[in-house]
Amino acid sequence: MENQQVYSMPRIGDKAPDFMTTTTTGPLTLSEYNKDSWIIFFSHPADFTPVCTTEMSGFAQEMDGFFAENNTKLLGLSIDSIHSHIAWVDNVKKNTGIYFKFPIIADLDMSISKLYGMLQPNESETAAVRAVFFIDPNGIIRLIMYYPLNVGRNMHEIKRSLLALQASDKYKVALPLNWEPGEKVIVPPPKTLADYEARVNSDYEMVDFYLAKKSL
C-alpha cells in the first residue's frame, strides 16, 4: 500500500503556532499581528480562481466595517508567489473595484500550510483547502472550519461564529442552535443546590432546570 504523508493540524484550544512570513503588506509575525485583536486566518487554493475570488472579495468588503468594528484582523494564505498575489489583487481591483488590503501570505514552500493542516492529500497535494482558523487575542485557536476546494465558505456563518465566541467570552454563557445576536443565550447549568434554587426562582426562560435562557 502506497504511503501517504499526513499533515497534522492544531486543535481548538491550542496556542496558534507562530511563524514569520512574507505577505502582500510586508513581513509578518503572527504573534505580533495577533496582539490585542482577534484574527481570522484563512487559506484559499489558488490565485486567479473563481470561487477564491468571490471569497476574498467578501472578506475585503467586510474588512473595514464588520471585522474592524469587532476587533478582528484578516490574514489570507495560498501556495502562490507574492508576484502572483499582487497581480491578482490588481486584477480584481481593476475589474470589480474591490481591493484586498489585508495581508495574503505567499506560502510557496508550503511550510505554513503544513503547520496548520491546510494541505489534505486526498483533496490536493499542491493546493490548500479552504480552512478558517479563529484566533483570539491571547493567541488561542477557538474555532476551526474546513471546506473542500469546490465549495465556497459562508460569510454569514463566519461573522455569526465570531460574534458568538465574543459574546460567550464576555458574558460567560453558551449559545444555542442557530443563535443570532440579540437572541437569548443559555446560562451554565447549576453546580450546587443553592444555584438550582436560585435558578428556579429566577426570571429565566426555563425549559428545564438544566436548560435556561436569558437575554443579554
Short mmCIF file of C-alpha atoms in Angstrom, two decimals:
data_model
loop_
_atom_site.label_atom_id
_atom_site.label_comp_id
_atom_site.label_asym_id
_atom_site.label_seq_id
_atom_site.Cartn_x
_atom_site.Cartn_y
_atom_site.Cartn_z
CA MET A 1 0.00 0.00 0.00
CA GLU A 2 1.44 3.35 -1.02
CA ASN A 3 2.47 5.54 1.87
CA GLN A 4 0.82 8.92 2.00
CA GLN A 5 2.09 11.80 4.09
CA VAL A 6 -0.31 13.03 6.74
CA TYR A 7 -0.12 16.66 7.80
CA SER A 8 -1.04 17.45 11.39
CA MET A 9 -3.17 20.40 12.36
CA PRO A 10 -3.53 22.43 15.55
CA ARG A 11 -6.72 21.87 17.51
CA ILE A 12 -9.28 24.03 19.25
CA GLY A 13 -7.76 25.30 22.48
CA ASP A 14 -4.18 25.07 21.21
CA LYS A 15 -1.86 28.03 21.06
CA ALA A 16 -1.75 29.11 17.42
CA PRO A 17 1.64 28.02 16.01
CA ASP A 18 3.73 31.13 15.47
CA PHE A 19 5.55 31.93 12.25
CA MET A 20 7.34 34.70 10.35
CA THR A 21 6.42 35.09 6.71
CA THR A 22 6.20 37.27 3.62
CA THR A 23 2.85 38.82 2.75
CA THR A 24 1.38 41.35 0.34
CA THR A 25 1.62 44.02 3.05
CA GLY A 26 5.21 43.16 4.02
CA PRO A 27 6.89 40.83 6.55
CA LEU A 28 4.55 39.49 9.23
CA THR A 29 4.97 37.61 12.51
CA LEU A 30 1.72 36.01 13.59
CA SER A 31 2.16 36.64 17.32
CA GLU A 32 2.81 40.35 16.68
CA TYR A 33 -0.10 40.68 14.27
CA ASN A 34 -2.31 38.90 16.81
CA LYS A 35 -1.60 41.27 19.72
CA ASP A 36 -4.77 42.69 21.30
CA SER A 37 -7.05 41.54 18.49
CA TRP A 38 -8.81 38.52 17.05
CA ILE A 39 -7.57 37.05 13.78
CA ILE A 40 -9.46 35.15 11.13
CA PHE A 41 -6.74 33.22 9.31
CA PHE A 42 -7.97 31.57 6.12
CA SER A 43 -6.43 29.70 3.22
CA HIS A 44 -7.50 29.53 -0.41
CA PRO A 45 -6.43 27.03 -3.08
CA ALA A 46 -5.00 29.40 -5.70
CA ASP A 47 -4.93 32.92 -7.08
CA PHE A 48 -6.97 33.78 -10.18
CA THR A 49 -9.60 31.14 -9.43
CA PRO A 50 -13.34 31.95 -9.47
CA VAL A 51 -14.51 30.64 -6.07
CA CYS A 52 -11.49 32.14 -4.31
CA THR A 53 -12.13 35.50 -5.97
CA THR A 54 -15.69 35.59 -4.58
CA GLU A 55 -14.46 34.64 -1.10
CA MET A 56 -11.57 37.10 -0.96
CA SER A 57 -13.87 39.83 -2.25
CA GLY A 58 -16.34 39.02 0.51
CA PHE A 59 -13.65 39.30 3.17
CA ALA A 60 -12.34 42.55 1.67
CA GLN A 61 -15.80 44.12 1.65
CA GLU A 62 -16.24 43.35 5.37
CA MET A 63 -12.72 44.29 6.48
CA ASP A 64 -13.17 47.97 7.37
CA GLY A 65 -16.74 47.54 8.56
CA PHE A 66 -17.77 44.39 10.39
CA PHE A 67 -14.32 42.97 11.17
CA ALA A 68 -12.75 46.29 12.23
CA GLU A 69 -15.78 47.06 14.41
CA ASN A 70 -15.36 43.69 16.13
CA ASN A 71 -11.61 43.98 16.76
CA THR A 72 -10.70 41.37 14.16
CA LYS A 73 -7.89 41.28 11.61
CA LEU A 74 -7.87 39.19 8.45
CA LEU A 75 -5.00 37.05 7.21
CA GLY A 76 -5.10 35.07 3.96
CA LEU A 77 -2.81 32.40 2.55
CA SER A 78 -2.24 30.39 -0.60
CA ILE A 79 0.63 28.46 -2.15
CA ASP A 80 1.40 31.20 -4.67
CA SER A 81 4.13 33.82 -5.01
CA ILE A 82 3.95 37.43 -3.87
CA HIS A 83 4.03 38.47 -7.54
CA SER A 84 1.01 36.28 -8.28
CA HIS A 85 -0.83 37.65 -5.24
CA ILE A 86 -0.21 41.26 -6.22
CA ALA A 87 -1.21 40.61 -9.83
CA TRP A 88 -4.46 39.02 -8.61
CA VAL A 89 -5.16 41.91 -6.24
CA ASP A 90 -4.60 44.31 -9.13
CA ASN A 91 -6.81 42.26 -11.47
CA VAL A 92 -9.74 42.14 -9.05
CA LYS A 93 -9.43 45.83 -8.21
CA LYS A 94 -9.48 46.78 -11.90
CA ASN A 95 -12.43 44.52 -12.72
CA THR A 96 -14.61 45.00 -9.65
CA GLY A 97 -13.24 47.94 -7.66
CA ILE A 98 -12.70 45.66 -4.64
CA TYR A 99 -9.26 45.97 -3.05
CA PHE A 100 -7.73 43.14 -0.98
CA LYS A 101 -5.95 45.31 1.62
CA PHE A 102 -5.46 42.56 4.20
CA PRO A 103 -2.16 40.61 4.14
CA ILE A 104 -2.02 37.50 1.96
CA ILE A 105 0.77 35.04 2.77
CA ALA A 106 2.93 33.70 -0.04
CA ASP A 107 3.43 30.12 1.15
CA LEU A 108 5.49 28.79 -1.75
CA ASP A 109 7.33 26.20 0.34
CA MET A 110 4.01 25.11 1.91
CA SER A 111 5.54 25.29 5.39
CA ILE A 112 2.66 27.23 6.96
CA SER A 113 0.04 25.20 5.11
CA LYS A 114 1.60 22.05 6.56
CA LEU A 115 1.93 23.61 10.03
CA TYR A 116 -1.82 24.33 10.06
CA GLY A 117 -3.01 21.16 8.31
CA MET A 118 -4.24 23.11 5.29
CA LEU A 119 -2.85 20.52 2.88
CA GLN A 120 -5.05 17.45 2.69
CA PRO A 121 -3.58 14.97 0.17
CA ASN A 122 -6.85 13.25 -0.77
CA GLU A 123 -8.13 16.66 -1.86
CA SER A 124 -4.88 18.10 -3.27
CA GLU A 125 -1.17 17.87 -2.53
CA THR A 126 -0.37 21.25 -4.08
CA ALA A 127 -3.29 23.47 -3.03
CA ALA A 128 -4.54 24.39 0.42
CA VAL A 129 -8.14 23.55 1.23
CA ARG A 130 -10.45 26.32 2.44
CA ALA A 131 -9.50 26.39 6.12
CA VAL A 132 -10.59 29.06 8.58
CA PHE A 133 -8.95 29.50 11.99
CA PHE A 134 -10.45 31.85 14.58
CA ILE A 135 -7.63 33.01 16.87
CA ASP A 136 -8.44 35.06 19.97
CA PRO A 137 -6.35 37.97 21.37
CA ASN A 138 -4.49 35.52 23.63
CA GLY A 139 -3.32 33.59 20.59
CA ILE A 140 -5.59 30.60 21.25
CA ILE A 141 -7.38 28.81 18.42
CA ARG A 142 -11.07 28.94 19.28
CA LEU A 143 -12.85 27.60 16.22
CA ILE A 144 -11.83 25.81 13.01
CA MET A 145 -13.76 25.41 9.75
CA TYR A 146 -12.78 23.34 6.73
CA TYR A 147 -14.32 23.44 3.26
CA PRO A 148 -13.29 21.45 0.17
CA LEU A 149 -11.82 23.12 -2.91
CA ASN A 150 -15.10 23.30 -4.80
CA VAL A 151 -17.36 24.75 -2.08
CA GLY A 152 -17.16 28.40 -1.06
CA ARG A 153 -17.34 29.45 2.56
CA ASN A 154 -20.39 31.00 4.22
CA MET A 155 -19.54 34.59 5.22
CA HIS A 156 -22.64 34.91 7.39
CA GLU A 157 -21.59 31.87 9.42
CA ILE A 158 -18.05 33.22 9.81
CA LYS A 159 -19.43 36.51 11.13
CA ARG A 160 -22.01 34.78 13.33
CA SER A 161 -19.39 32.45 14.81
CA LEU A 162 -17.08 35.34 15.63
CA LEU A 163 -19.86 37.22 17.44
CA ALA A 164 -20.86 34.03 19.27
CA LEU A 165 -17.31 33.46 20.51
CA GLN A 166 -17.01 37.05 21.65
CA ALA A 167 -20.40 37.01 23.38
CA SER A 168 -19.60 33.72 25.12
CA ASP A 169 -16.32 35.14 26.42
CA LYS A 170 -17.83 38.43 27.58
CA TYR A 171 -20.93 37.09 29.30
CA LYS A 172 -19.77 33.57 30.27
CA VAL A 173 -22.72 31.92 28.54
CA ALA A 174 -23.33 29.29 25.86
CA LEU A 175 -25.13 29.83 22.58
CA PRO A 176 -27.97 27.60 21.33
CA LEU A 177 -28.61 26.25 17.85
CA ASN A 178 -28.77 28.96 15.19
CA TRP A 179 -28.12 31.73 17.73
CA GLU A 180 -28.02 35.22 16.28
CA PRO A 181 -27.02 38.46 18.04
CA GLY A 182 -29.96 39.80 20.06
CA GLU A 183 -31.41 36.37 20.79
CA LYS A 184 -31.44 34.67 24.18
CA VAL A 185 -28.39 32.79 25.40
CA ILE A 186 -28.01 29.69 27.58
CA VAL A 187 -26.97 30.10 31.22
CA PRO A 188 -24.49 27.48 32.53
CA PRO A 189 -26.20 24.62 34.44
CA PRO A 190 -26.37 24.90 38.25
CA LYS A 191 -23.49 23.29 40.13
CA THR A 192 -24.99 23.34 43.60
CA LEU A 193 -28.45 23.08 45.15
CA ALA A 194 -28.20 26.77 46.04
CA ASP A 195 -27.62 27.53 42.35
CA TYR A 196 -30.57 25.30 41.48
CA GLU A 197 -32.90 27.08 43.90
CA ALA A 198 -31.81 30.49 42.65
CA ARG A 199 -32.48 29.40 39.11
CA VAL A 200 -35.93 28.02 39.85
CA ASN A 201 -36.85 31.35 41.42
CA SER A 202 -35.29 33.45 38.65
CA ASP A 203 -36.92 35.14 35.66
CA TYR A 204 -35.00 32.96 33.21
CA GLU A 205 -36.86 31.19 30.41
CA MET A 206 -36.87 27.71 31.91
CA VAL A 207 -37.06 24.73 29.58
CA ASP A 208 -35.88 22.60 32.49
CA PHE A 209 -33.61 23.21 35.46
CA TYR A 210 -30.51 22.39 33.37
CA LEU A 211 -31.60 24.38 30.30
CA ALA A 212 -32.38 28.00 31.00
CA LYS A 213 -32.17 31.01 28.70
CA LYS A 214 -31.83 34.73 29.30
CA SER A 215 -31.47 37.92 27.31
CA LEU A 216 -28.12 39.70 27.35
#
